[in-house]
Structures are given as C-alpha cells and as structure tokens.
mmCIF file of C-alpha atoms in Angstrom:
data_model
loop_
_atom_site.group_PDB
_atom_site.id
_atom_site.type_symbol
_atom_site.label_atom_id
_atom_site.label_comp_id
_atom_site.label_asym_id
_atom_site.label_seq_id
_atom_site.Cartn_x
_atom_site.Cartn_y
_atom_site.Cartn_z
ATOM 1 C CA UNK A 1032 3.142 2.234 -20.540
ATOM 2 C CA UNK A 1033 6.740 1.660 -19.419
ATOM 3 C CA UNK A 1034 7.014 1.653 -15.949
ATOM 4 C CA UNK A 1035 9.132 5.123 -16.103
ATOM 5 C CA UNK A 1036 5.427 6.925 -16.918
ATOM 6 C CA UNK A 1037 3.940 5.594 -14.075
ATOM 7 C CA UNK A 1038 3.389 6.225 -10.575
ATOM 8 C CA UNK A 1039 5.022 5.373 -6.938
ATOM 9 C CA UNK A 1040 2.445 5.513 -3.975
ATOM 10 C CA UNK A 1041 4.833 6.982 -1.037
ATOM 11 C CA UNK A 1042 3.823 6.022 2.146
ATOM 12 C CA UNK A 1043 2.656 8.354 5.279
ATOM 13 C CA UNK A 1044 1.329 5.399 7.689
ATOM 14 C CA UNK A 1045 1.078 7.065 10.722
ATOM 15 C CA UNK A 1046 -2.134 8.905 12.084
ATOM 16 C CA UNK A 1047 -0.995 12.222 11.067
ATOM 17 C CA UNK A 1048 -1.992 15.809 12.781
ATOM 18 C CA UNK A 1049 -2.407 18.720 11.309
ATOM 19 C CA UNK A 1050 0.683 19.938 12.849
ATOM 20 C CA UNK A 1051 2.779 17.798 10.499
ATOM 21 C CA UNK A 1052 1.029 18.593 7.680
ATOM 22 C CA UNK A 1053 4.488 20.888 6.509
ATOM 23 C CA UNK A 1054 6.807 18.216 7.018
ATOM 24 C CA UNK A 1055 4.493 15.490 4.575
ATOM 25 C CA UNK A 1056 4.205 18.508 2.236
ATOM 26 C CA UNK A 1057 7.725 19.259 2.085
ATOM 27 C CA UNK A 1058 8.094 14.828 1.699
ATOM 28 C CA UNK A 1059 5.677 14.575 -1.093
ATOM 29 C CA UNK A 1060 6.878 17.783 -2.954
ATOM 30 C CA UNK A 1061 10.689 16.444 -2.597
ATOM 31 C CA UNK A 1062 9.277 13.500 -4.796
ATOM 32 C CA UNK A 1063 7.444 15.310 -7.260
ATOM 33 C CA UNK A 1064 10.708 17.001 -7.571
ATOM 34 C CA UNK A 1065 12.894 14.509 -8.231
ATOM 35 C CA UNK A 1066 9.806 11.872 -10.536
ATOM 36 C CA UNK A 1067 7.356 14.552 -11.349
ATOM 37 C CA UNK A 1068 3.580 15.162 -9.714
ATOM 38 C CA UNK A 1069 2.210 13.065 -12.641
ATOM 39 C CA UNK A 1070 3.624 9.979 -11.152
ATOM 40 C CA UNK A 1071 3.146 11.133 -7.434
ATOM 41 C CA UNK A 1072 0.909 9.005 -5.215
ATOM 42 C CA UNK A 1073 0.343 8.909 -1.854
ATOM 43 C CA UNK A 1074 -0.864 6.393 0.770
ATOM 44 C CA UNK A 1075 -1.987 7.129 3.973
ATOM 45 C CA UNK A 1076 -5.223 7.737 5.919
ATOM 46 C CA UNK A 1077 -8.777 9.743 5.180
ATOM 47 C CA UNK A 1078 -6.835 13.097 6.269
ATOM 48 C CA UNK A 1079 -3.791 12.938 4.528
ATOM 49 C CA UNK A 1080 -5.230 12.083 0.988
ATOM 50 C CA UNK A 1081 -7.706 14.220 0.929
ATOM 51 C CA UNK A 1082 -5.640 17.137 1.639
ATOM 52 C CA UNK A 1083 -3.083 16.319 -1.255
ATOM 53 C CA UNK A 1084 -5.563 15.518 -3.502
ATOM 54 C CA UNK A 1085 -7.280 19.212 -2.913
ATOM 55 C CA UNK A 1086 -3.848 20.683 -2.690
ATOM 56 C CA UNK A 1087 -2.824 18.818 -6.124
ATOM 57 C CA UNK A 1088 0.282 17.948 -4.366
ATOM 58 C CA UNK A 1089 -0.540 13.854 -5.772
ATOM 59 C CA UNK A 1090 -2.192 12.764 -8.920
ATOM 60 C CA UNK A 1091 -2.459 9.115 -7.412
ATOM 61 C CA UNK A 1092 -4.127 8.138 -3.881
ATOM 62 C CA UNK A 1093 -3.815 5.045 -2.040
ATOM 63 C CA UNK A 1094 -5.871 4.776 1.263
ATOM 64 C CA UNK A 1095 -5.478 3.259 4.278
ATOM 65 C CA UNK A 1096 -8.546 1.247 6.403
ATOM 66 C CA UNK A 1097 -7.093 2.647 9.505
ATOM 67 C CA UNK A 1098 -7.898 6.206 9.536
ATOM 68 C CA UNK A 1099 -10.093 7.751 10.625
ATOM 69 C CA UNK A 1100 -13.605 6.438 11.813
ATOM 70 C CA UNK A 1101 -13.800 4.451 8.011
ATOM 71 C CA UNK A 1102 -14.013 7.736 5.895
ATOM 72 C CA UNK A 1103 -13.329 7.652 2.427
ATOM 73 C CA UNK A 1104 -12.170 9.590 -0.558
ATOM 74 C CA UNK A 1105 -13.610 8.898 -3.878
ATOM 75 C CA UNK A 1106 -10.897 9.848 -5.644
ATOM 76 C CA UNK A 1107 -8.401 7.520 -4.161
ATOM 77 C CA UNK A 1108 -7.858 4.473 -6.931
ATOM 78 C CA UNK A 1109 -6.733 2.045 -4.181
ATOM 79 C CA UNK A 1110 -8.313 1.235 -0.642
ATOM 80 C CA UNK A 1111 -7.054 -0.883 1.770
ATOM 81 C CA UNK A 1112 -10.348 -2.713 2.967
ATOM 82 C CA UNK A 1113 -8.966 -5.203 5.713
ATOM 83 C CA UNK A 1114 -6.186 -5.929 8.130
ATOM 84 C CA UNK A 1115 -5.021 -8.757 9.491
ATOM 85 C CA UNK A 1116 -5.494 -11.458 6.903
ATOM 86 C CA UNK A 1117 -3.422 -14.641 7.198
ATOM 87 C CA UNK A 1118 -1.902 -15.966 4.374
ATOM 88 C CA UNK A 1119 -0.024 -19.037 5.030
ATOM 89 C CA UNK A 1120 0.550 -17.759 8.126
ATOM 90 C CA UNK A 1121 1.897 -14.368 7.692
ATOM 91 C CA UNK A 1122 -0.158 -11.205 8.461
ATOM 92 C CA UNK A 1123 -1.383 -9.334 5.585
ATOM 93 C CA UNK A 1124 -3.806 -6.701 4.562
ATOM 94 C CA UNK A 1125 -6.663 -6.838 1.769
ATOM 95 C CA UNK A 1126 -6.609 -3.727 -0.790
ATOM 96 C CA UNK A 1127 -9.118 -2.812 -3.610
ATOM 97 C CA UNK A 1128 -8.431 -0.813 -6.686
ATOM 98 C CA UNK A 1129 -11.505 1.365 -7.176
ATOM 99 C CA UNK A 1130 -10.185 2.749 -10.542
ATOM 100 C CA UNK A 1131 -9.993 1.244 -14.265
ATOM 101 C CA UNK A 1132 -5.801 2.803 -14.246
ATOM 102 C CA UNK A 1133 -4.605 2.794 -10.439
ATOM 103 C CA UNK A 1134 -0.941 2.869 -11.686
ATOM 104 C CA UNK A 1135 -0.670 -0.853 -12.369
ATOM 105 C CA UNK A 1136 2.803 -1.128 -13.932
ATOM 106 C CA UNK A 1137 1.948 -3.614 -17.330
ATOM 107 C CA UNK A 1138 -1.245 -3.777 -19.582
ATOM 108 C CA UNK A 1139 -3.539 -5.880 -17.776
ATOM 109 C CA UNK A 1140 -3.442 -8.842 -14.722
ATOM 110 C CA UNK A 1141 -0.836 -10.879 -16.387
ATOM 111 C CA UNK A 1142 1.987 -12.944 -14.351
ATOM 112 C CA UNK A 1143 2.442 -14.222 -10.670
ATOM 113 C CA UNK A 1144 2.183 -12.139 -8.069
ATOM 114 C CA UNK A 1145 4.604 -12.045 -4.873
ATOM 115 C CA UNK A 1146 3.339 -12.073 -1.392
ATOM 116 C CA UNK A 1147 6.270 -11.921 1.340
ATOM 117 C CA UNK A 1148 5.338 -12.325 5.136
ATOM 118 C CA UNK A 1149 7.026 -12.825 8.534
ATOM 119 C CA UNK A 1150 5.014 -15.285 10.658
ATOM 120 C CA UNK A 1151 4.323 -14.791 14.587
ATOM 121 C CA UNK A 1152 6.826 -17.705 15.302
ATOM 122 C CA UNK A 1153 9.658 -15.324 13.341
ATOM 123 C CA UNK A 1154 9.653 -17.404 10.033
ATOM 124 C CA UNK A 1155 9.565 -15.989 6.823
ATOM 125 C CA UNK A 1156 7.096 -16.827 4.442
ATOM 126 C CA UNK A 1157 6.424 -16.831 0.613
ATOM 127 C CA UNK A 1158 3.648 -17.054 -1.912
ATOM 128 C CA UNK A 1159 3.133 -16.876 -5.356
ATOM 129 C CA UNK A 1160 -0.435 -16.307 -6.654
ATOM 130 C CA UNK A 1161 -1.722 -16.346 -10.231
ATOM 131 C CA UNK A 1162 -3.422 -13.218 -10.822
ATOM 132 C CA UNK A 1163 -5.541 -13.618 -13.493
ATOM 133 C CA UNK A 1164 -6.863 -16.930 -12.253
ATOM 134 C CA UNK A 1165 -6.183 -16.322 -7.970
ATOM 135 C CA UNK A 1166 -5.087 -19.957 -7.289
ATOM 136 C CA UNK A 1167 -1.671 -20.031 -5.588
ATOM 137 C CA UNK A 1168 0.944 -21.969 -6.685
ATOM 138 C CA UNK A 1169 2.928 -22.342 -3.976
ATOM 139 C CA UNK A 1170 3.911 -21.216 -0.242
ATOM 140 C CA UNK A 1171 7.445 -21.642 1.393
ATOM 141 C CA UNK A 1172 8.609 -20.812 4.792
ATOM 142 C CA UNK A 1173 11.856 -19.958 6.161
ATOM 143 C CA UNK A 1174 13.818 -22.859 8.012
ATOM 144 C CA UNK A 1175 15.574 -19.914 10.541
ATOM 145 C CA UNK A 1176 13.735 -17.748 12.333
ATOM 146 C CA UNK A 1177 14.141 -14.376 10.619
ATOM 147 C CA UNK A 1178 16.340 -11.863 12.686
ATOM 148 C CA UNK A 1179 13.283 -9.850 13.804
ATOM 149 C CA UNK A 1180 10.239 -10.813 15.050
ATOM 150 C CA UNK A 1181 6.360 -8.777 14.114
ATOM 151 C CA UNK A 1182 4.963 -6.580 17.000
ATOM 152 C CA UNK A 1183 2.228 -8.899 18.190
ATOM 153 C CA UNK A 1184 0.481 -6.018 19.738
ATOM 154 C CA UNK A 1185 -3.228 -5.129 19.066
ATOM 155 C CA UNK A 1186 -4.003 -2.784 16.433
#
C-alpha cells in the first residue's frame, strides 16, 4: 500500500476529562475531514481511545502507558508499554504493535529505522537501528547543546 492509503495516529497526550471530550471530537473529525476516517488514528490514553473507537470517530488506535491505572483497549493495534528508556542517552519510550496491519507504511520490517533524542545535558542524539535484525548501527551526538533543554521533572 502506498503510503497515501494509510493511516496518521494524531496525538491527544494529555490526561483528558470528559469536559474536553467536544474539543478532541471536533480535532479528530477536522482530520477525517481533510484524510478520511479510514486513515484516522488516534493516540492517547485508556479514555480517549476507547471513546473514538465506540464512537467510530478512528479506525486506528494507538495507546498510551500513562493513562489511566494501566487499562487497556483490545482494539488498539499499538501500545506504548514503557517510559523512560535510555537509548544512548536520550529518553525514550517502548511501544508494541498488537496487530498483524497497525498502519506500518511499506510491506514488511525492511530498512533502518530513526531514533532522535535530546539528552539531559541538552545534546542531541541519533540512532539508526536495523529493524529486521535490531542491532544498531550507529549513535551520534550533537557537539552544541541543543537550544532547549528536556523537563527533567518526574513523571
């Protein structure tokens, strides 16, 4: 499939009340608009999926490990399991697709993947990773501190 037929995973990363349930509605239906539901996905916590799911407002669910108390949705094809992973430094989180299709742009794990960071000392870091086989080729950081520096709170 050509990566016009399939989908985007939008982000609501926030805890999100039920108060602002119109405002991610009106969001997510502004993108159906303009790529069409088919390729509509979603990421965000137990809460938000779930409701688009049941209100068919996504055909594609992404879900985050944050929210709420570690429920999740069967139906979402993608899970974030961890936070907080290092990789060469840089702070990264650990997803799972749970899902044969979960909207993987190509016909199969193929290629190098890309993972981008910004380490606690303000340099930015690189890594490329073979995906079929998982060893990494290589990992580069930034000489200059990059112009903004992660929150180092606790999550």
């Amino acid at each position: 499939m050509s990566p016009a037929e399939r989908p985007i995973y939008f982000s609501v990363d926030f805890d999100a009340s039920s108060g602002q349930r119109a405002v991610i509605d009106s969001y997510i239906d502004d993108v159906a608009s303009a790529i069409g539901r088919a390729r509509t996905g979603a990421y965000g916590g137990y809460g938000v999926i779930a409701r688009l799911l049941d209100a068919g407002k996504v055909a594609w669910a992404w879900q985050t490990y944050d929210w709420p108390d570690g429920n999740r949705d069967s139906r979402a094809e993608l899970r974030q399991v961890r936070n907080g992973i290092t990789v060469d430094g840089a702070d990264c989180d650990r997803n799972e697709a749970h899902a044969a299709d979960f909207g993987r742009w190509g016909r199969g794990p193929a290629g190098i993947a890309s993972i981008y960071g910004i380490k606690p000392s303000g340099h930015h870091t690189y890594a490329s990773v073979d995906v079929v086989t998982g060893v990494r080729r290589g990992a580069v950081s930034s000489v200059r501190k990059a112009p903004l520096v992660p929150d180092q709170r606790a999550r």
